[in-house]
Amino acid sequence: MLRHLPSVDALVREIASPLPTSIITEIARRSIDEARARLTAGEDVDARSLVDGRLSKMERTRPHRIINATGVLLHTNLGRAPLAPTAAEAARRAATGYGNLEFDLSTGRRGGRAGYAKELLLNLTGGEAAMVVGNNAGALLLTLAALGGDGEVPVSRGELIEIGGSYRLPELMAASHARMVEVGTTNRTRRADYENALTDNTSLLLKVHPSNYRVMGFSEDTSLTDLIEVGRKHKVPFAFDVGSGLLDDNVPWVEGPPPTWLKDEPGVKQALAAGTDIVTFSGDKLLGGPQAGIVVGRADLVERMANHPIARALRIDGSNLAALSATLELYANGRGSEVPFWSMATRPYEDLEKRLSRLQTAIGGEIRQGSSVPGAGSVPGAELATPVLALSDVKVDRVWDRLLAEKTPVVARRDAGELIIDLRAVPDSDDDAVLSALEAACR
């Protein structure tokens, strides 16, 4: 049997794969070595099958465009917020050519990074100054390192958050060298708890919006107004990590009153207007832009942060900065509804139902009322009424696997033995692809 093993070169010539030849060659070599060892041990094994299995697994790790039929609009595992076309084009231009990233066209000399994005942020939020880093964890780390320093930072026990990827606030604070002082209890923290924790070593007051969970029942939270007053009274800066990045809780870019599912979500503009010294938030959640960490607030504090040694290590790259500026421009021009997240979140129920009817006609199933969620650890507990197509008379796991194996994979939702198709996050232009994938998967 060993003499029938193909050579590496012969095997590579037979394979059609989008992977680099060097990768295919290495996989072929390892597969032949494994086949030789297993044949020697008396097993019946085919080298080509080993190669095909490894290639298939690696090909699935390549970046793929995916159709998100889960009903989770900001799906962290699928890349969070899709960009508006103008933002995607701005990122493409920045990535494929030179630009004025740190070049002042008026003087012909070196300039600062993110100048235009900062001006847009000030216009939209009313802050005195702004800066942009790579993500919101970086923005909070920089806040703690630059303003907390080696001092004490009181924070409510109910806000010691953990989000995806085992990111924990206490560990981030330890990395910043600020000393965390826990105040209150998990479910009740009062103004007096903060005031009693203040010492001569207190360097910063911190509030963190728990954007991926909600404390309910017998609970009490210290109001933003109270924390601002405590900070001013004792001359201690107050920072508020709002996390999800709702620019304005009036949501003026959406027709009619603010959506009810946003009623507990803090607005950046309102937090600053109330007197918060520093506000941090994400660019790729409710803002609907690229991954970024945004800081707005008092000019003297932002300057301290910008001058801190780790600020350079955390800075945003040129392509994401261009996409962020283009996204902010949409809001500044009164066109925030064109940001994909908001167009998805406000799609009429009847339109989604009509699109599902076409799928139902082709593959069956039951259209029923379901719910979509914002996702990405934002607006905990919020649900958007959405029609869904439930497939129960299929082998759910097999159909699920076949949908993932499509050239453009379709990610649906499995729930209680049913396959659920939710089109709220699916562009109309992808309906044909979804239908084709479902027809093939359900055969």
JSON list of N, CA and C in Angstrom, two decimals, residues 62-109:
[
{"chain": "A", "resi": 62, "resn": "ARG", "atom": "N", "xyz": [-10.69, 31.37, 5.75]},
{"chain": "A", "resi": 62, "resn": "ARG", "atom": "CA", "xyz": [-10.43, 32.57, 4.95]},
{"chain": "A", "resi": 62, "resn": "ARG", "atom": "C", "xyz": [-11.59, 33.55, 5.14]},
{"chain": "A", "resi": 63, "resn": "PRO", "atom": "N", "xyz": [-11.33, 34.86, 5.04]},
{"chain": "A", "resi": 63, "resn": "PRO", "atom": "CA", "xyz": [-12.43, 35.82, 5.16]},
{"chain": "A", "resi": 63, "resn": "PRO", "atom": "C", "xyz": [-13.51, 35.56, 4.10]},
{"chain": "A", "resi": 64, "resn": "HIS", "atom": "N", "xyz": [-14.74, 35.43, 4.54]},
{"chain": "A", "resi": 64, "resn": "HIS", "atom": "CA", "xyz": [-15.88, 35.19, 3.66]},
{"chain": "A", "resi": 64, "resn": "HIS", "atom": "C", "xyz": [-16.92, 36.28, 3.88]},
{"chain": "A", "resi": 65, "resn": "ARG", "atom": "N", "xyz": [-17.60, 36.64, 2.83]},
{"chain": "A", "resi": 65, "resn": "ARG", "atom": "CA", "xyz": [-18.82, 37.42, 3.00]},
{"chain": "A", "resi": 65, "resn": "ARG", "atom": "C", "xyz": [-19.90, 36.45, 3.47]},
{"chain": "A", "resi": 66, "resn": "ILE", "atom": "N", "xyz": [-20.68, 36.86, 4.46]},
{"chain": "A", "resi": 66, "resn": "ILE", "atom": "CA", "xyz": [-21.71, 36.00, 5.05]},
{"chain": "A", "resi": 66, "resn": "ILE", "atom": "C", "xyz": [-23.04, 36.73, 5.06]},
{"chain": "A", "resi": 67, "resn": "ILE", "atom": "N", "xyz": [-24.11, 36.00, 4.81]},
{"chain": "A", "resi": 67, "resn": "ILE", "atom": "CA", "xyz": [-25.46, 36.57, 4.92]},
{"chain": "A", "resi": 67, "resn": "ILE", "atom": "C", "xyz": [-25.96, 36.29, 6.33]},
{"chain": "A", "resi": 68, "resn": "ASN", "atom": "N", "xyz": [-26.29, 37.35, 7.04]},
{"chain": "A", "resi": 68, "resn": "ASN", "atom": "CA", "xyz": [-26.68, 37.26, 8.45]},
{"chain": "A", "resi": 68, "resn": "ASN", "atom": "C", "xyz": [-28.20, 37.16, 8.58]},
{"chain": "A", "resi": 69, "resn": "ALA", "atom": "N", "xyz": [-28.70, 35.93, 8.69]},
{"chain": "A", "resi": 69, "resn": "ALA", "atom": "CA", "xyz": [-30.14, 35.71, 8.86]},
{"chain": "A", "resi": 69, "resn": "ALA", "atom": "C", "xyz": [-30.47, 35.29, 10.28]},
{"chain": "A", "resi": 70, "resn": "THR", "atom": "N", "xyz": [-29.64, 35.75, 11.24]},
{"chain": "A", "resi": 70, "resn": "THR", "atom": "CA", "xyz": [-29.82, 35.36, 12.64]},
{"chain": "A", "resi": 70, "resn": "THR", "atom": "C", "xyz": [-30.80, 36.24, 13.38]},
{"chain": "A", "resi": 71, "resn": "GLY", "atom": "N", "xyz": [-30.99, 37.47, 12.91]},
{"chain": "A", "resi": 71, "resn": "GLY", "atom": "CA", "xyz": [-31.80, 38.43, 13.66]},
{"chain": "A", "resi": 71, "resn": "GLY", "atom": "C", "xyz": [-31.00, 39.21, 14.68]},
{"chain": "A", "resi": 72, "resn": "VAL", "atom": "N", "xyz": [-29.69, 38.97, 14.74]},
{"chain": "A", "resi": 72, "resn": "VAL", "atom": "CA", "xyz": [-28.80, 39.75, 15.60]},
{"chain": "A", "resi": 72, "resn": "VAL", "atom": "C", "xyz": [-28.14, 40.79, 14.70]},
{"chain": "A", "resi": 73, "resn": "LEU", "atom": "N", "xyz": [-28.55, 42.05, 14.82]},
{"chain": "A", "resi": 73, "resn": "LEU", "atom": "CA", "xyz": [-28.14, 43.06, 13.85]},
{"chain": "A", "resi": 73, "resn": "LEU", "atom": "C", "xyz": [-26.66, 43.39, 13.94]},
{"chain": "A", "resi": 74, "resn": "LEU", "atom": "N", "xyz": [-26.15, 43.51, 15.14]},
{"chain": "A", "resi": 74, "resn": "LEU", "atom": "CA", "xyz": [-24.72, 43.79, 15.35]},
{"chain": "A", "resi": 74, "resn": "LEU", "atom": "C", "xyz": [-24.08, 42.51, 15.87]},
{"chain": "A", "resi": 75, "resn": "HIS", "atom": "N", "xyz": [-23.91, 41.54, 15.00]},
{"chain": "A", "resi": 75, "resn": "HIS", "atom": "CA", "xyz": [-23.42, 40.23, 15.41]},
{"chain": "A", "resi": 75, "resn": "HIS", "atom": "C", "xyz": [-21.90, 40.30, 15.53]},
{"chain": "A", "resi": 76, "resn": "THR", "atom": "N", "xyz": [-21.40, 40.23, 16.76]},
{"chain": "A", "resi": 76, "resn": "THR", "atom": "CA", "xyz": [-19.96, 40.37, 16.99]},
{"chain": "A", "resi": 76, "resn": "THR", "atom": "C", "xyz": [-19.17, 39.34, 16.21]},
{"chain": "A", "resi": 77, "resn": "ASN", "atom": "N", "xyz": [-19.64, 38.09, 16.17]},
{"chain": "A", "resi": 77, "resn": "ASN", "atom": "CA", "xyz": [-18.90, 37.04, 15.47]},
{"chain": "A", "resi": 77, "resn": "ASN", "atom": "C", "xyz": [-18.92, 37.21, 13.96]},
{"chain": "A", "resi": 78, "resn": "LEU", "atom": "N", "xyz": [-19.85, 38.01, 13.46]},
{"chain": "A", "resi": 78, "resn": "LEU", "atom": "CA", "xyz": [-19.95, 38.24, 12.02]},
{"chain": "A", "resi": 78, "resn": "LEU", "atom": "C", "xyz": [-19.45, 39.62, 11.62]},
{"chain": "A", "resi": 79, "resn": "GLY", "atom": "N", "xyz": [-18.81, 40.34, 12.55]},
{"chain": "A", "resi": 79, "resn": "GLY", "atom": "CA", "xyz": [-18.20, 41.61, 12.19]},
{"chain": "A", "resi": 79, "resn": "GLY", "atom": "C", "xyz": [-18.90, 42.86, 12.66]},
{"chain": "A", "resi": 80, "resn": "ARG", "atom": "N", "xyz": [-19.93, 42.72, 13.48]},
{"chain": "A", "resi": 80, "resn": "ARG", "atom": "CA", "xyz": [-20.69, 43.86, 14.01]},
{"chain": "A", "resi": 80, "resn": "ARG", "atom": "C", "xyz": [-21.31, 44.70, 12.89]},
{"chain": "A", "resi": 81, "resn": "ALA", "atom": "N", "xyz": [-21.10, 46.02, 12.92]},
{"chain": "A", "resi": 81, "resn": "ALA", "atom": "CA", "xyz": [-21.86, 46.91, 12.05]},
{"chain": "A", "resi": 81, "resn": "ALA", "atom": "C", "xyz": [-21.34, 46.89, 10.62]},
{"chain": "A", "resi": 82, "resn": "PRO", "atom": "N", "xyz": [-22.20, 46.55, 9.64]},
{"chain": "A", "resi": 82, "resn": "PRO", "atom": "CA", "xyz": [-21.80, 46.74, 8.25]},
{"chain": "A", "resi": 82, "resn": "PRO", "atom": "C", "xyz": [-21.72, 48.23, 7.95]},
{"chain": "A", "resi": 83, "resn": "LEU", "atom": "N", "xyz": [-20.78, 48.62, 7.12]},
{"chain": "A", "resi": 83, "resn": "LEU", "atom": "CA", "xyz": [-20.57, 50.03, 6.84]},
{"chain": "A", "resi": 83, "resn": "LEU", "atom": "C", "xyz": [-21.53, 50.54, 5.77]},
{"chain": "A", "resi": 84, "resn": "ALA", "atom": "N", "xyz": [-21.83, 51.83, 5.86]},
{"chain": "A", "resi": 84, "resn": "ALA", "atom": "CA", "xyz": [-22.56, 52.49, 4.79]},
{"chain": "A", "resi": 84, "resn": "ALA", "atom": "C", "xyz": [-21.69, 52.50, 3.54]},
{"chain": "A", "resi": 85, "resn": "PRO", "atom": "N", "xyz": [-22.27, 52.50, 2.35]},
{"chain": "A", "resi": 85, "resn": "PRO", "atom": "CA", "xyz": [-21.46, 52.50, 1.12]},
{"chain": "A", "resi": 85, "resn": "PRO", "atom": "C", "xyz": [-20.44, 53.63, 1.08]},
{"chain": "A", "resi": 86, "resn": "THR", "atom": "N", "xyz": [-20.82, 54.82, 1.54]},
{"chain": "A", "resi": 86, "resn": "THR", "atom": "CA", "xyz": [-19.87, 55.93, 1.51]},
{"chain": "A", "resi": 86, "resn": "THR", "atom": "C", "xyz": [-18.70, 55.68, 2.46]},
{"chain": "A", "resi": 87, "resn": "ALA", "atom": "N", "xyz": [-18.97, 55.03, 3.59]},
{"chain": "A", "resi": 87, "resn": "ALA", "atom": "CA", "xyz": [-17.90, 54.72, 4.54]},
{"chain": "A", "resi": 87, "resn": "ALA", "atom": "C", "xyz": [-16.99, 53.63, 4.00]},
{"chain": "A", "resi": 88, "resn": "ALA", "atom": "N", "xyz": [-17.58, 52.62, 3.36]},
{"chain": "A", "resi": 88, "resn": "ALA", "atom": "CA", "xyz": [-16.78, 51.55, 2.78]},
{"chain": "A", "resi": 88, "resn": "ALA", "atom": "C", "xyz": [-15.89, 52.09, 1.66]},
{"chain": "A", "resi": 89, "resn": "GLU", "atom": "N", "xyz": [-16.44, 53.00, 0.86]},
{"chain": "A", "resi": 89, "resn": "GLU", "atom": "CA", "xyz": [-15.65, 53.59, -0.22]},
{"chain": "A", "resi": 89, "resn": "GLU", "atom": "C", "xyz": [-14.53, 54.46, 0.33]},
{"chain": "A", "resi": 90, "resn": "ALA", "atom": "N", "xyz": [-14.80, 55.19, 1.41]},
{"chain": "A", "resi": 90, "resn": "ALA", "atom": "CA", "xyz": [-13.75, 56.00, 2.04]},
{"chain": "A", "resi": 90, "resn": "ALA", "atom": "C", "xyz": [-12.63, 55.13, 2.56]},
{"chain": "A", "resi": 91, "resn": "ALA", "atom": "N", "xyz": [-12.97, 53.99, 3.15]},
{"chain": "A", "resi": 91, "resn": "ALA", "atom": "CA", "xyz": [-11.96, 53.06, 3.64]},
{"chain": "A", "resi": 91, "resn": "ALA", "atom": "C", "xyz": [-11.15, 52.48, 2.48]},
{"chain": "A", "resi": 92, "resn": "ARG", "atom": "N", "xyz": [-11.83, 52.16, 1.37]},
{"chain": "A", "resi": 92, "resn": "ARG", "atom": "CA", "xyz": [-11.13, 51.61, 0.20]},
{"chain": "A", "resi": 92, "resn": "ARG", "atom": "C", "xyz": [-10.13, 52.62, -0.35]},
{"chain": "A", "resi": 93, "resn": "ARG", "atom": "N", "xyz": [-10.56, 53.88, -0.47]},
{"chain": "A", "resi": 93, "resn": "ARG", "atom": "CA", "xyz": [-9.65, 54.90, -0.99]},
{"chain": "A", "resi": 93, "resn": "ARG", "atom": "C", "xyz": [-8.44, 55.06, -0.08]},
{"chain": "A", "resi": 94, "resn": "ALA", "atom": "N", "xyz": [-8.68, 55.06, 1.22]},
{"chain": "A", "resi": 94, "resn": "ALA", "atom": "CA", "xyz": [-7.57, 55.23, 2.16]},
{"chain": "A", "resi": 94, "resn": "ALA", "atom": "C", "xyz": [-6.61, 54.05, 2.11]},
{"chain": "A", "resi": 95, "resn": "ALA", "atom": "N", "xyz": [-7.14, 52.86, 1.84]},
{"chain": "A", "resi": 95, "resn": "ALA", "atom": "CA", "xyz": [-6.30, 51.66, 1.85]},
{"chain": "A", "resi": 95, "resn": "ALA", "atom": "C", "xyz": [-5.53, 51.47, 0.55]},
{"chain": "A", "resi": 96, "resn": "THR", "atom": "N", "xyz": [-6.01, 52.04, -0.54]},
{"chain": "A", "resi": 96, "resn": "THR", "atom": "CA", "xyz": [-5.39, 51.78, -1.84]},
{"chain": "A", "resi": 96, "resn": "THR", "atom": "C", "xyz": [-4.57, 52.94, -2.38]},
{"chain": "A", "resi": 97, "resn": "GLY", "atom": "N", "xyz": [-4.44, 53.99, -1.60]},
{"chain": "A", "resi": 97, "resn": "GLY", "atom": "CA", "xyz": [-3.64, 55.12, -2.05]},
{"chain": "A", "resi": 97, "resn": "GLY", "atom": "C", "xyz": [-3.15, 55.95, -0.87]},
{"chain": "A", "resi": 98, "resn": "TYR", "atom": "N", "xyz": [-2.50, 57.04, -1.17]},
{"chain": "A", "resi": 98, "resn": "TYR", "atom": "CA", "xyz": [-2.02, 57.94, -0.13]},
{"chain": "A", "resi": 98, "resn": "TYR", "atom": "C", "xyz": [-3.12, 58.95, 0.23]},
{"chain": "A", "resi": 99, "resn": "GLY", "atom": "N", "xyz": [-3.01, 59.52, 1.41]},
{"chain": "A", "resi": 99, "resn": "GLY", "atom": "CA", "xyz": [-4.01, 60.49, 1.85]},
{"chain": "A", "resi": 99, "resn": "GLY", "atom": "C", "xyz": [-3.43, 61.42, 2.90]},
{"chain": "A", "resi": 100, "resn": "ASN", "atom": "N", "xyz": [-4.22, 62.38, 3.31]},
{"chain": "A", "resi": 100, "resn": "ASN", "atom": "CA", "xyz": [-3.75, 63.37, 4.30]},
{"chain": "A", "resi": 100, "resn": "ASN", "atom": "C", "xyz": [-4.00, 62.87, 5.72]},
{"chain": "A", "resi": 101, "resn": "LEU", "atom": "N", "xyz": [-3.54, 61.65, 6.01]},
{"chain": "A", "resi": 101, "resn": "LEU", "atom": "CA", "xyz": [-3.74, 61.05, 7.33]},
{"chain": "A", "resi": 101, "resn": "LEU", "atom": "C", "xyz": [-3.13, 61.92, 8.42]},
{"chain": "A", "resi": 102, "resn": "GLU", "atom": "N", "xyz": [-1.89, 62.32, 8.23]},
{"chain": "A", "resi": 102, "resn": "GLU", "atom": "CA", "xyz": [-1.21, 63.22, 9.17]},
{"chain": "A", "resi": 102, "resn": "GLU", "atom": "C", "xyz": [-0.47, 64.30, 8.39]},
{"chain": "A", "resi": 103, "resn": "PHE", "atom": "N", "xyz": [-1.16, 64.90, 7.44]},
{"chain": "A", "resi": 103, "resn": "PHE", "atom": "CA", "xyz": [-0.55, 65.91, 6.58]},
{"chain": "A", "resi": 103, "resn": "PHE", "atom": "C", "xyz": [-1.52, 67.07, 6.46]},
{"chain": "A", "resi": 104, "resn": "ASP", "atom": "N", "xyz": [-1.03, 68.27, 6.76]},
{"chain": "A", "resi": 104, "resn": "ASP", "atom": "CA", "xyz": [-1.86, 69.48, 6.72]},
{"chain": "A", "resi": 104, "resn": "ASP", "atom": "C", "xyz": [-1.76, 70.09, 5.33]},
{"chain": "A", "resi": 105, "resn": "LEU", "atom": "N", "xyz": [-2.84, 70.01, 4.56]},
{"chain": "A", "resi": 105, "resn": "LEU", "atom": "CA", "xyz": [-2.82, 70.51, 3.19]},
{"chain": "A", "resi": 105, "resn": "LEU", "atom": "C", "xyz": [-2.74, 72.04, 3.13]},
{"chain": "A", "resi": 106, "resn": "SER", "atom": "N", "xyz": [-3.08, 72.72, 4.21]},
{"chain": "A", "resi": 106, "resn": "SER", "atom": "CA", "xyz": [-3.03, 74.19, 4.20]},
{"chain": "A", "resi": 106, "resn": "SER", "atom": "C", "xyz": [-1.62, 74.71, 4.43]},
{"chain": "A", "resi": 107, "resn": "THR", "atom": "N", "xyz": [-0.77, 73.93, 5.11]},
{"chain": "A", "resi": 107, "resn": "THR", "atom": "CA", "xyz": [0.60, 74.37, 5.39]},
{"chain": "A", "resi": 107, "resn": "THR", "atom": "C", "xyz": [1.65, 73.55, 4.66]},
{"chain": "A", "resi": 108, "resn": "GLY", "atom": "N", "xyz": [1.25, 72.38, 4.17]},
{"chain": "A", "resi": 108, "resn": "GLY", "atom": "CA", "xyz": [2.23, 71.50, 3.54]},
{"chain": "A", "resi": 108, "resn": "GLY", "atom": "C", "xyz": [3.14, 70.83, 4.54]},
{"chain": "A", "resi": 109, "resn": "ARG", "atom": "N", "xyz": [2.74, 70.83, 5.79]},
{"chain": "A", "resi": 109, "resn": "ARG", "atom": "CA", "xyz": [3.56, 70.22, 6.84]},
{"chain": "A", "resi": 109, "resn": "ARG", "atom": "C", "xyz": [2.80, 69.09, 7.52]}
]
